[in-house]
PDB file of C-alpha atoms in Angstrom:
ATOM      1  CA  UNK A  21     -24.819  38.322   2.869  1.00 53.00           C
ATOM      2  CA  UNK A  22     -21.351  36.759   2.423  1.00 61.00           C
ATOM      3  CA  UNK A  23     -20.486  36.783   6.415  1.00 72.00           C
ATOM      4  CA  UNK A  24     -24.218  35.401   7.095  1.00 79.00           C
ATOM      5  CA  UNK A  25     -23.041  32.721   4.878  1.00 84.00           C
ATOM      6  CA  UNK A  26     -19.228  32.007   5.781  1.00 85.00           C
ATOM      7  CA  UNK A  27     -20.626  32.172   9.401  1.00 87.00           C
ATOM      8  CA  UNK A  28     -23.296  29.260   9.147  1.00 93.00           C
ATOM      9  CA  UNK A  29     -21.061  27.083   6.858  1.00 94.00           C
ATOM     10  CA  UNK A  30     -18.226  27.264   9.220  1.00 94.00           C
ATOM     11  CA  UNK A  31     -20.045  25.456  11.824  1.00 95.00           C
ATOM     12  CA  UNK A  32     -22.165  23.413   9.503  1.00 96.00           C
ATOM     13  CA  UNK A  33     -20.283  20.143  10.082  1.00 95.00           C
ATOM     14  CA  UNK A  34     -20.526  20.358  13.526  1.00 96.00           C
ATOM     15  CA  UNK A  35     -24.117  21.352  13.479  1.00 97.00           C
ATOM     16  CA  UNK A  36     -24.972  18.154  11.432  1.00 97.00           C
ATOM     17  CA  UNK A  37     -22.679  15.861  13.770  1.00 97.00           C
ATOM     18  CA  UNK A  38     -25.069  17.440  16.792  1.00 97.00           C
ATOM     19  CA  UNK A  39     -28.455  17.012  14.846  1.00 98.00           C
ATOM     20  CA  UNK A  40     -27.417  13.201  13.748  1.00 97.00           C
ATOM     21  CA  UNK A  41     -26.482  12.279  17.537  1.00 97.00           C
ATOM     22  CA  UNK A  42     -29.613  14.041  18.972  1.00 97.00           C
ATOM     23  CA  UNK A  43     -31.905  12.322  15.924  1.00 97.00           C
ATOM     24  CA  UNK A  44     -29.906   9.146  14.784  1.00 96.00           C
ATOM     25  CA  UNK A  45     -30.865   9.791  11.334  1.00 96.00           C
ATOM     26  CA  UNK A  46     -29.260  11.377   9.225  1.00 96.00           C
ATOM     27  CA  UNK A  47     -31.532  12.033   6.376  1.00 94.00           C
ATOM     28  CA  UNK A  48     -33.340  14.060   9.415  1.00 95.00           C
ATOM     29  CA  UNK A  49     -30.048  15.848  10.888  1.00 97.00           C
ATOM     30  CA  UNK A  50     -30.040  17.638   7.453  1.00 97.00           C
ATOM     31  CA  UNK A  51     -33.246  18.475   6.923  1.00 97.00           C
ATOM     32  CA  UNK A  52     -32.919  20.168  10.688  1.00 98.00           C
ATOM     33  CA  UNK A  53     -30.090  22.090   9.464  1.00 98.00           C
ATOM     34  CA  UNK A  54     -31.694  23.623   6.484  1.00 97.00           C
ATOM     35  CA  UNK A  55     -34.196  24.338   8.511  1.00 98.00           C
ATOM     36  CA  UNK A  56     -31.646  26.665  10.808  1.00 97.00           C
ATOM     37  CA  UNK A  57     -29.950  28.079   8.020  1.00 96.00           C
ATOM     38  CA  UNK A  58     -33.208  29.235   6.968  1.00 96.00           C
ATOM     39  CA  UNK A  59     -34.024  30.478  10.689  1.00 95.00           C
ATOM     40  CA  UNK A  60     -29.979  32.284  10.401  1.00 95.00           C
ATOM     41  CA  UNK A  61     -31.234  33.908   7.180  1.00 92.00           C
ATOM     42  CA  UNK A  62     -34.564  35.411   8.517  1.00 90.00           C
ATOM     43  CA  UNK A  63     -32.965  36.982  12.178  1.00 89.00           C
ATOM     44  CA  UNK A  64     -31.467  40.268  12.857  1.00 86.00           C
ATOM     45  CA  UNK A  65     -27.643  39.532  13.250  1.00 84.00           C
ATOM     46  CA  UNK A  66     -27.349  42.742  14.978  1.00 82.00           C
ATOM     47  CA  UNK A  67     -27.762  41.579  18.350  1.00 83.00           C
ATOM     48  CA  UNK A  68     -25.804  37.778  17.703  1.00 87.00           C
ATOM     49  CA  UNK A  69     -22.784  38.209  19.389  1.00 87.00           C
ATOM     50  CA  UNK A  70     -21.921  34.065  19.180  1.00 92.00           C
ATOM     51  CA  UNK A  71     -23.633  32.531  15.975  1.00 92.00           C
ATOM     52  CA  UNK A  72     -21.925  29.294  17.220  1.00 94.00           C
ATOM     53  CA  UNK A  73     -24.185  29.473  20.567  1.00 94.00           C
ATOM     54  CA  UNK A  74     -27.097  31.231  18.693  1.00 96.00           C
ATOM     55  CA  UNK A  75     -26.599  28.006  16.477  1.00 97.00           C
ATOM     56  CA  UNK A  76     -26.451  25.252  18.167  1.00 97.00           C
ATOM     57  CA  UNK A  77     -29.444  26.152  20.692  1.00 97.00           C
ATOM     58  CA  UNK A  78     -31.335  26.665  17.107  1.00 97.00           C
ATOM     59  CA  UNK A  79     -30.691  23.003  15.879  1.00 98.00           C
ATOM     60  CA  UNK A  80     -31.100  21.521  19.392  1.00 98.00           C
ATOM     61  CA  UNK A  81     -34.644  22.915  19.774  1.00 98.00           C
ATOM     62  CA  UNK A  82     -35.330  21.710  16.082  1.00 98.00           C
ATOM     63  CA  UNK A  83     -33.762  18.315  16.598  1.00 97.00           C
ATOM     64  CA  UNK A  84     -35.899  18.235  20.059  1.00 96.00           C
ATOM     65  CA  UNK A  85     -39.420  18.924  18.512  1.00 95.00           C
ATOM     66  CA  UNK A  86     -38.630  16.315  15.642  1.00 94.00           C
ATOM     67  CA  UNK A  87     -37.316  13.659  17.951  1.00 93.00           C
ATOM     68  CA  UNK A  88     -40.309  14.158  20.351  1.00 90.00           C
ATOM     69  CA  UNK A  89     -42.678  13.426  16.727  1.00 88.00           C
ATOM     70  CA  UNK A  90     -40.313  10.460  15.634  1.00 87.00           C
ATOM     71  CA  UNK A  91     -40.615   8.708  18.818  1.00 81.00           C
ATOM     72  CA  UNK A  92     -43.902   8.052  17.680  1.00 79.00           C
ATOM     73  CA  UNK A  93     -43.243   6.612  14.359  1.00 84.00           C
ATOM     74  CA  UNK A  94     -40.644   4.734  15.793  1.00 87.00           C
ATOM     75  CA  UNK A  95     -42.869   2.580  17.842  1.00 84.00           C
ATOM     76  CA  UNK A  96     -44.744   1.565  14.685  1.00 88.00           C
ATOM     77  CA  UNK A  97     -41.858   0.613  12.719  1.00 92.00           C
ATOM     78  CA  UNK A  98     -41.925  -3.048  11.280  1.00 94.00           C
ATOM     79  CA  UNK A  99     -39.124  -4.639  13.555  1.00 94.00           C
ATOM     80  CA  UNK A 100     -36.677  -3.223  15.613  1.00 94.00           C
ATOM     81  CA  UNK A 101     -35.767   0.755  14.893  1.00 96.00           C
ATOM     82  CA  UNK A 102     -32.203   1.249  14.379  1.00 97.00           C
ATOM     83  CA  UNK A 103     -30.327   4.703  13.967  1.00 97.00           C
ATOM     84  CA  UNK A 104     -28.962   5.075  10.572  1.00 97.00           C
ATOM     85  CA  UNK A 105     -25.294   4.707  10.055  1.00 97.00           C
ATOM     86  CA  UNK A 106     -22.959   6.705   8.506  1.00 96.00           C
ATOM     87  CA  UNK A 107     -19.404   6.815   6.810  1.00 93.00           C
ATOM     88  CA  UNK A 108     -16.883   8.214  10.041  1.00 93.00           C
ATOM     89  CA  UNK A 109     -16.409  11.356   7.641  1.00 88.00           C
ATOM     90  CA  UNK A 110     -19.898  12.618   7.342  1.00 88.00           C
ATOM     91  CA  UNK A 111     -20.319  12.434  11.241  1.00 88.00           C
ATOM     92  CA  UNK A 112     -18.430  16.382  11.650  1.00 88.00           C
ATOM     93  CA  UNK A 113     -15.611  16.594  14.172  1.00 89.00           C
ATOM     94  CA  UNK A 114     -14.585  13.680  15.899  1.00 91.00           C
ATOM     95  CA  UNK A 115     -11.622  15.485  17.888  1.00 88.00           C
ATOM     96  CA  UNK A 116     -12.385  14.248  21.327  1.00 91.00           C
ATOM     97  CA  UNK A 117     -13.056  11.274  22.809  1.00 89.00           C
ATOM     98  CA  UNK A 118     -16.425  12.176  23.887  1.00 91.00           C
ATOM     99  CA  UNK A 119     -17.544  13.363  20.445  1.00 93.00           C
ATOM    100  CA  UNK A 120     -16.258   9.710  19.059  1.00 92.00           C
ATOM    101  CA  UNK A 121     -18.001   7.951  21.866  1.00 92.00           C
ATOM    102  CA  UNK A 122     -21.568   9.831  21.546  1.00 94.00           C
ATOM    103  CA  UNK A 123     -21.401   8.853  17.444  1.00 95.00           C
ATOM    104  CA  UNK A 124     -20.255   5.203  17.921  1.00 95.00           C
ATOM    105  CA  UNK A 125     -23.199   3.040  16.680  1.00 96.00           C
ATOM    106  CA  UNK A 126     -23.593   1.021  19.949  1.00 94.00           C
ATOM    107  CA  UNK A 127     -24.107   4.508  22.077  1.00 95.00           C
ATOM    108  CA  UNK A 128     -26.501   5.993  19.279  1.00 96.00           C
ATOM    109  CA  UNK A 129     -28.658   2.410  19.914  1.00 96.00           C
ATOM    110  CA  UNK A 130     -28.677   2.952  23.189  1.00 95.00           C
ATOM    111  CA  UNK A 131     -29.554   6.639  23.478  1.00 96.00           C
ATOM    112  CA  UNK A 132     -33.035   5.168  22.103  1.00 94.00           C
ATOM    113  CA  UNK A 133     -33.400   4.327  26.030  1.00 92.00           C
ATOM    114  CA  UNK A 134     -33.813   8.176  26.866  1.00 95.00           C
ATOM    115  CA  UNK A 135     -36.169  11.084  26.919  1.00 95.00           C
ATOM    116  CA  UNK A 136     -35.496  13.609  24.275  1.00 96.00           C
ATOM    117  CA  UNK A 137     -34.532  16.122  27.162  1.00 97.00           C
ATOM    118  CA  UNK A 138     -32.415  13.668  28.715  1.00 98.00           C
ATOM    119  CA  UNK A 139     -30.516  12.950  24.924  1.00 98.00           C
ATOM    120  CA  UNK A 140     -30.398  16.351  24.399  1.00 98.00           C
ATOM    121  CA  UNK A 141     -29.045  16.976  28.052  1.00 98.00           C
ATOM    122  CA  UNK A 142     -25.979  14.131  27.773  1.00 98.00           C
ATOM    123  CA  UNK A 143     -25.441  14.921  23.780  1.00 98.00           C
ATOM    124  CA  UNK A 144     -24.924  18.874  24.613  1.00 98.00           C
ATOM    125  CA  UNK A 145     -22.967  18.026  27.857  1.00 97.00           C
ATOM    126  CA  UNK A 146     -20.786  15.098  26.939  1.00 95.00           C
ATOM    127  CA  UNK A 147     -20.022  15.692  23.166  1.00 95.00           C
ATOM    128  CA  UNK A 148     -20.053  19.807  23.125  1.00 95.00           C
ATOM    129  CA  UNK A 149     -19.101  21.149  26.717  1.00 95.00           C
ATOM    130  CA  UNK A 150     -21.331  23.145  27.152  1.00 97.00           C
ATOM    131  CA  UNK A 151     -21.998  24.509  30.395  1.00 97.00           C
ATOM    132  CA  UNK A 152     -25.637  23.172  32.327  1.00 98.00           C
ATOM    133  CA  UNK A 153     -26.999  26.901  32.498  1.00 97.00           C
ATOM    134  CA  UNK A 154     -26.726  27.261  28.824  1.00 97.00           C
ATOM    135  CA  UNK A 155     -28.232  23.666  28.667  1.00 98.00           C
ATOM    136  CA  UNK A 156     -31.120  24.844  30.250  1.00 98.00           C
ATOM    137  CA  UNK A 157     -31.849  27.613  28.650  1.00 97.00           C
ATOM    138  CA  UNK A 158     -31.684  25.482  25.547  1.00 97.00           C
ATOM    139  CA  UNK A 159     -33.754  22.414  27.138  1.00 97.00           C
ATOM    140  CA  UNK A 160     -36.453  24.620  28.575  1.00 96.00           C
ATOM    141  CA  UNK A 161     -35.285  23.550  32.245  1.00 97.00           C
ATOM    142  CA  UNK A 162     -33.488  24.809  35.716  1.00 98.00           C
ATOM    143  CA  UNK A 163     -29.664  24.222  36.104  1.00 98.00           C
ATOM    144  CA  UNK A 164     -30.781  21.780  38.288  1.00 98.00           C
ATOM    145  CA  UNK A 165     -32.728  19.666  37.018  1.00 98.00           C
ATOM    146  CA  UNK A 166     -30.765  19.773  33.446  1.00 98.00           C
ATOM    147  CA  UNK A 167     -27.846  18.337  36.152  1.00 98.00           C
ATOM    148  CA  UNK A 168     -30.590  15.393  37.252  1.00 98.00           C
ATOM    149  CA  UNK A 169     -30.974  14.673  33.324  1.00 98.00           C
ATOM    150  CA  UNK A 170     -27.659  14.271  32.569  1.00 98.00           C
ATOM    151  CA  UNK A 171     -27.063  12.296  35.274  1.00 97.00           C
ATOM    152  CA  UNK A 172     -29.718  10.160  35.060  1.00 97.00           C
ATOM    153  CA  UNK A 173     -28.971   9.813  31.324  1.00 97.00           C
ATOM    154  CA  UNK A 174     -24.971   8.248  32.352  1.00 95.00           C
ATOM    155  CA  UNK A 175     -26.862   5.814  34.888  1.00 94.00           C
ATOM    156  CA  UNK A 176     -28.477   4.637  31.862  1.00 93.00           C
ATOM    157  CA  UNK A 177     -25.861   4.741  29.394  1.00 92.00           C
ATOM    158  CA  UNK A 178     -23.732   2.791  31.678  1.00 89.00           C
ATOM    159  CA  UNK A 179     -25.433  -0.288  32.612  1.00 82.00           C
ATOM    160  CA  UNK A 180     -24.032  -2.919  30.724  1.00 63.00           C
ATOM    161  CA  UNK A 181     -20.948  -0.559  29.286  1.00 70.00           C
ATOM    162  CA  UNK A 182     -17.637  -1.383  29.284  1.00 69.00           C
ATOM    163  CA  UNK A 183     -15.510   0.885  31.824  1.00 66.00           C
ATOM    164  CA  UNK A 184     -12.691   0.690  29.461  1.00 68.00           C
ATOM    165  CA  UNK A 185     -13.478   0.539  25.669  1.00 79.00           C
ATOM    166  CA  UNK A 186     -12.038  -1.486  22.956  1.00 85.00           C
ATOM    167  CA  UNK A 187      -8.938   0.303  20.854  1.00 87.00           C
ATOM    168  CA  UNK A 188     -10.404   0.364  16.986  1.00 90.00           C
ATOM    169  CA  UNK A 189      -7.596  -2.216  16.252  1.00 93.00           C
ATOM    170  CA  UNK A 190      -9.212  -4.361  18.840  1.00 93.00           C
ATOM    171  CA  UNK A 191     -12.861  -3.526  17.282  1.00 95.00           C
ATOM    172  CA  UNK A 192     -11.501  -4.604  13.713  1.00 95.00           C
ATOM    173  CA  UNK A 193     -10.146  -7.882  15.083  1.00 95.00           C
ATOM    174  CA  UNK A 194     -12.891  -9.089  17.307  1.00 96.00           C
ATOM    175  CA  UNK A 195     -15.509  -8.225  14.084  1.00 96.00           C
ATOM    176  CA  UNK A 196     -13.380  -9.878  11.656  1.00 94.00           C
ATOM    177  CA  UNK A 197     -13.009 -13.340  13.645  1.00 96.00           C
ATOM    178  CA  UNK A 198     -16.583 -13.340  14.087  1.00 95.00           C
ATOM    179  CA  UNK A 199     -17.547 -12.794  10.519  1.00 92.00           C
ATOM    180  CA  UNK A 200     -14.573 -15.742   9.477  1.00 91.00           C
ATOM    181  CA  UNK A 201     -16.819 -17.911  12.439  1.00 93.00           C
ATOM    182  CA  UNK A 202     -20.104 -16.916  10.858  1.00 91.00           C
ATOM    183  CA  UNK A 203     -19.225 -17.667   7.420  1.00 88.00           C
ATOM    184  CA  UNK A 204     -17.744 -21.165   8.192  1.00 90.00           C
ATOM    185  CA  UNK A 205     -20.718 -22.167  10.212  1.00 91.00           C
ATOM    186  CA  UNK A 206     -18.376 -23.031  13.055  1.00 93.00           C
ATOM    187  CA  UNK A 207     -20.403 -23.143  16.169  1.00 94.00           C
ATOM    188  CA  UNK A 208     -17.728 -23.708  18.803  1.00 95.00           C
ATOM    189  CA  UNK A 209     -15.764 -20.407  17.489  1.00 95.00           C
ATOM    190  CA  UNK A 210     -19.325 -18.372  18.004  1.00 94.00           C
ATOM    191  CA  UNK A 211     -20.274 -19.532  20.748  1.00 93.00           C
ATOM    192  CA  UNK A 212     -16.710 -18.353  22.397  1.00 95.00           C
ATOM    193  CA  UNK A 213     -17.233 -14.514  20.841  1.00 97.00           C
ATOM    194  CA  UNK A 214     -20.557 -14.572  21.896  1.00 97.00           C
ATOM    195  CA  UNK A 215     -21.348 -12.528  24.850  1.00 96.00           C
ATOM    196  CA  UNK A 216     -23.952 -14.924  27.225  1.00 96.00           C
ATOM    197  CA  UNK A 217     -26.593 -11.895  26.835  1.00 95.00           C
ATOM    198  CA  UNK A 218     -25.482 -11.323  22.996  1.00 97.00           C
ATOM    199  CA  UNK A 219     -29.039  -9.241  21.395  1.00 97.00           C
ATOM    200  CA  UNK A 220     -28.959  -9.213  17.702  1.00 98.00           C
ATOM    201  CA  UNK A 221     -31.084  -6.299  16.513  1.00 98.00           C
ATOM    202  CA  UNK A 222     -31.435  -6.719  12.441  1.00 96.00           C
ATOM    203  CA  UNK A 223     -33.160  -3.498  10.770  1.00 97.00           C
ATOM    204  CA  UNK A 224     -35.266  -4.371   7.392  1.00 95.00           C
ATOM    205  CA  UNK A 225     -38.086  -1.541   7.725  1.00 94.00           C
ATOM    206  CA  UNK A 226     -40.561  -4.153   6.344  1.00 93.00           C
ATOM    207  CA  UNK A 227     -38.866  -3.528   2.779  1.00 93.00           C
ATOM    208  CA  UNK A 228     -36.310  -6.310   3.150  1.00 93.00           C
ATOM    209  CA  UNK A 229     -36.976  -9.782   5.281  1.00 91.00           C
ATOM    210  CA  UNK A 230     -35.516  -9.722   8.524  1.00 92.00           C
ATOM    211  CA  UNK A 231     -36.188 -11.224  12.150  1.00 93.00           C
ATOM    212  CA  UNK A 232     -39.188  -8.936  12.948  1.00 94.00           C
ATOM    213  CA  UNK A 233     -37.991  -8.855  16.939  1.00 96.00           C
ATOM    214  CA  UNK A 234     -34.353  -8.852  18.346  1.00 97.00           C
ATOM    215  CA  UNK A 235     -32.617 -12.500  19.248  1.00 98.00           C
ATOM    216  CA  UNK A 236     -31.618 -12.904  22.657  1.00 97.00           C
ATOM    217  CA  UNK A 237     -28.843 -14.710  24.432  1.00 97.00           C
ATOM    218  CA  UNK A 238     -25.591 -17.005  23.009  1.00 97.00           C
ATOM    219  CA  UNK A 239     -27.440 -20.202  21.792  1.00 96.00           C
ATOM    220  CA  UNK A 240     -30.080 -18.588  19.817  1.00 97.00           C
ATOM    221  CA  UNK A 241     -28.268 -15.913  18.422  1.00 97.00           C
ATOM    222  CA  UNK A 242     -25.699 -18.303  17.268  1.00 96.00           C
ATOM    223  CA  UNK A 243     -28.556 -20.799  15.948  1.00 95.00           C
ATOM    224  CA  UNK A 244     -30.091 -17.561  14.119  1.00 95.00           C
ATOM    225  CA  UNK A 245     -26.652 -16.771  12.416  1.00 94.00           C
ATOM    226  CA  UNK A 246     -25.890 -20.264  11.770  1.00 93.00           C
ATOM    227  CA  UNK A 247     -29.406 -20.696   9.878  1.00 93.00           C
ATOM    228  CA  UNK A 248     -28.959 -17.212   7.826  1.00 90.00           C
ATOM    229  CA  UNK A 249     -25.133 -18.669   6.629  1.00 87.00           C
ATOM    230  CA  UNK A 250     -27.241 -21.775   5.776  1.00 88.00           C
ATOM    231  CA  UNK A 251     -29.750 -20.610   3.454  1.00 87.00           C
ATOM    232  CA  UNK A 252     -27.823 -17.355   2.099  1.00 82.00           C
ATOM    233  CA  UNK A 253     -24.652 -16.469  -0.068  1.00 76.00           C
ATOM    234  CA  UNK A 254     -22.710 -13.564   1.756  1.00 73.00           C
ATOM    235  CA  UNK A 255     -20.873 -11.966  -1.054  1.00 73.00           C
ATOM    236  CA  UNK A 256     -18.228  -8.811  -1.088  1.00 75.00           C
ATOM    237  CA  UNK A 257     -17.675  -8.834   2.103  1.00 84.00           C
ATOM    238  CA  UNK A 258     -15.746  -5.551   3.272  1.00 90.00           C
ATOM    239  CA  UNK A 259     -14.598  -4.027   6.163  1.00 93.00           C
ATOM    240  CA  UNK A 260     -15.214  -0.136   6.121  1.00 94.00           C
ATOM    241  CA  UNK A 261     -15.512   2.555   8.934  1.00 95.00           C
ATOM    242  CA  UNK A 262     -18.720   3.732   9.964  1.00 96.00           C
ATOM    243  CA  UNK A 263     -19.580   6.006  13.523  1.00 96.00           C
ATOM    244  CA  UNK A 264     -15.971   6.090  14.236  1.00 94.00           C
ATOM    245  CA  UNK A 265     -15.301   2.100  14.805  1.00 95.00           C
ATOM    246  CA  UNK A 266     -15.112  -0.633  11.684  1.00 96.00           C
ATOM    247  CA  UNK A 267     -18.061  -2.097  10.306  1.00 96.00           C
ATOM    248  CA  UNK A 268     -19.035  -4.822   7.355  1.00 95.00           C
ATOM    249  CA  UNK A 269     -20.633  -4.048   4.258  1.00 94.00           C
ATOM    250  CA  UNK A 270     -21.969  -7.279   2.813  1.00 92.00           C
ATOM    251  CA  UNK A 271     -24.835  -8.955   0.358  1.00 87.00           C
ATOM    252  CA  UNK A 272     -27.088 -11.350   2.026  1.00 82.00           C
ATOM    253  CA  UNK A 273     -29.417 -13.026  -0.273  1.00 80.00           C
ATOM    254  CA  UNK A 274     -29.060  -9.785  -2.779  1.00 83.00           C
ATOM    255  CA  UNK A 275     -29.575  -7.565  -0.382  1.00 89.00           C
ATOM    256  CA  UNK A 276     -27.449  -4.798   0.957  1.00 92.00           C
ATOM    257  CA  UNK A 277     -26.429  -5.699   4.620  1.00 94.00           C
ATOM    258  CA  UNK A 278     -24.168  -3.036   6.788  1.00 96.00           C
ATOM    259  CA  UNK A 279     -22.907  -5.253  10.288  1.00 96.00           C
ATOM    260  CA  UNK A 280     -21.851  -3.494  13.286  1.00 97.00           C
ATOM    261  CA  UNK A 281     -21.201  -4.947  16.310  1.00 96.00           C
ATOM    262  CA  UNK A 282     -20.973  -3.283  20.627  1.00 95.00           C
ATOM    263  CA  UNK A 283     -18.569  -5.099  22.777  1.00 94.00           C
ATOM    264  CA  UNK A 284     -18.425  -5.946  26.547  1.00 92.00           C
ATOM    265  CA  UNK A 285     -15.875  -7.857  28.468  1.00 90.00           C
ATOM    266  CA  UNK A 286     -14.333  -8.445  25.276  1.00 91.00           C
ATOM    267  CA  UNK A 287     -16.923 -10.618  23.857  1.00 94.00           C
ATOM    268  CA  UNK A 288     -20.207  -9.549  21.094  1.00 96.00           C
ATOM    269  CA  UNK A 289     -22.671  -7.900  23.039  1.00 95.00           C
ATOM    270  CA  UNK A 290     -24.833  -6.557  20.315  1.00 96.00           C
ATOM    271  CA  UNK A 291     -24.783  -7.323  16.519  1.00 97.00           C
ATOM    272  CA  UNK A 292     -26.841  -5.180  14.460  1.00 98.00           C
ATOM    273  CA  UNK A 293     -27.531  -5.829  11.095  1.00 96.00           C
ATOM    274  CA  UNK A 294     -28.793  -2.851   8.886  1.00 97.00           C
ATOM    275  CA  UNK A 295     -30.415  -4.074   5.811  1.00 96.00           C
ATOM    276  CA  UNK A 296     -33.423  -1.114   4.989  1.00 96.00           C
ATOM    277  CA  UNK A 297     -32.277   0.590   2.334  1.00 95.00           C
ATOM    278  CA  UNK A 298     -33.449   3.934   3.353  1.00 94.00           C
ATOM    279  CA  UNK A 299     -30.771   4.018   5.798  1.00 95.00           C
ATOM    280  CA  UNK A 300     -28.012   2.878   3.740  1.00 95.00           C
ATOM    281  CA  UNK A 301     -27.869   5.919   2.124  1.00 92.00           C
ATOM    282  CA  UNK A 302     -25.144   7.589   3.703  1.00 92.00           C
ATOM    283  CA  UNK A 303     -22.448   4.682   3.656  1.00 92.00           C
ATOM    284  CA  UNK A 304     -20.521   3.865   0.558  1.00 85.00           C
ATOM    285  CA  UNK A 305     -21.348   0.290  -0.093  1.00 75.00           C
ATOM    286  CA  UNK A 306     -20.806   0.157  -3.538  1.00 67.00           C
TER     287      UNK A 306
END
C-alpha cells in the first residue's frame, strides 16, 4: 500500500496545478484529484509502468467531463464568471515559464474563450510537454487534429496579448499606482493607466453587490471606479501574490475584495475584482 501511496502523493501537487488550470476552480481541481486517487487505489498497478502518465491522463479526462458540465452552470451565473484565485503556493510547480504563464489570472480568464478539448489541448501542451500523440490519446482525438486544437487555442490566446510580458516588479508597480489613483479619485492619473479598451470584470456570484455585466472602455471604467471610491471605504489594503503575479486584498464596503489586474502595451487591460466569497477561499486575506 505504502508505494501506491508515496507514488500518488509525489505527483499530487502537480496533479492539482493541472486540474486548477484545466477547471479554474480550485475547490473543483481537488475534488478531481480525490477522485483519481480513488481511481489509483481501485487499478491493478501491475501493468503501470509510468503512474505519472497513467496520472495525469486520469485527472485530464476527469477535469474534461467536469468542465464540459460547468460550462453550463457557468452561463447561468449572476454576473460575469471568474476563475477562482489562489495563493502562488497552492498552484504546484511553477518551474517554467510556461507553467507560470498558463496559472497567471489574466490567461486562466481567458482560457474561458475555449472548448474544453482545445483547454485541455494548450494546458497539456504548453504547461506539461507532453507530446501531441499522448495528447490524443488523452483528448479522445488524432495527432492531427489535437495539433489543429492547440493551434487554434494560441490564435486565441494571443489576440490582444502582449508579445513580451511584464517582469513581476513591473506588475507590482503598474497595480500599485493604479490603486494610489483609484483611492485619490484622481481622474487624470486613471485615465493615463487605463488601457483605451480597459474591461473590468467584477465577480460577486449574486451573494455580494457587484456590476452584474463587465465595464467597457477608459471613460466608463474610470467613471465606474471613481463612483465605487465615492460611496465606499477601502480598508487594509495589501499587496499579496496570487497565480504567480501580485494582487490586492482589500475591504470594499465590508466586503472581502481580491484585485488583479492583465496588462497590454504597458497600460490596464483588464481589472478583475473578486468579491464572492466562495472563491476567496484559497487566498489568505485575513
Amino acid at each position: 500500500m505504502m508505494p501506491i501511496v508515496d507514488d500518488f502523493e509525489e505527483h499530487r501537487p502537480m496533479l492539482l496545478g493541472l486540474a486548477y488550470r484545466l477547471l479554474g476552480s480550485m475547490w473543483d481541481a481537488e475534488d478531481v484529484v480525490q477522485e483519481a486517487w480513488l481511481r489509483w487505489q481501485a487499478t491493478d498497478h501491475a501493468g503501470i509502468r509510468e503512474p505519472r502518465a497513467f496520472l495525469v491522463t486520469v485527472v485530464s479526462r476527469l477535469a474534461l467531463d467536469q468542465l464540459r458540465s460547468a460550462r453550463v452552470k457557468r452561463e447561468a451565473y449572476t454576473g460575469p464568471w471568474l476563475p477562482e484565485p489562489v495563493e502562488t503556493a497552492q498552484a504546484g510547480p511553477l518551474d517554467t515559464a510556461e507553467l507560470r504563464d498558463t496559472v497567471s489570472y489574466a490567461t486562466l480568464h481567458m482560457m474561458e474563450r475555449l472548448s474544453p478539448p482545445e483547454r485541455a489541448v494548450f494546458v497539456l501542451r504548453e504547461a506539461f510537454e507532453l507530446p501531441y500523440d499522448e495528447i490524443a490519446g488523452i483528448v479522445g482525438v488524432s495527432v492531427a487534429n489535437a495539433r489543429q486544437l492547440h493551434h487554434r487555442a494560441s490564435v486565441r490566446l494571443a489576440e490582444g496579448r502582449d508579445r513580451f510580458r511584464p517582469s513581476s516588479e513591473e506588475h507590482a508597480e503598474l497595480l500599485t499606482t493604479f490603486m494610489r489613483a483609484a483611492g485619490d479619485g484622481d481622474l487624470a492619473a486613471l485615465t493615463e493607466l487605463l488601457h483605451e479598451d480597459v474591461v473590468a470584470y467584477n465577480d460577486g456570484g449574486g451573494k455580494v453587490r457587484a456590476a452584474l455585466r463587465p465595464i467597457l472602455g477608459r471613460d466608463k471604467v474610470s467613471s465606474f471606479l471613481l463612483g465605487l471610491v465615492a460611496r465606499y471605504d477601502f480598508k487594509e489594503v495589501r499587496m499579496m501574490e496570487v497565480n504567480g503575479l501580485p494582487a490586492v486584498a482589500t475591504q470594499v464596503g465590508g466586503h472581502r475584495q481580491l484585485v488583479m489586474i492583465g496588462i497590454r502595451d504597458g497600460r490596464i487591460s483588464e481589472i478583475y475584482g473578486v468579491l464572492n466569497p466562495d472563491k476567496l477561499a484559497h487566498v489568505p486575506l485575513t
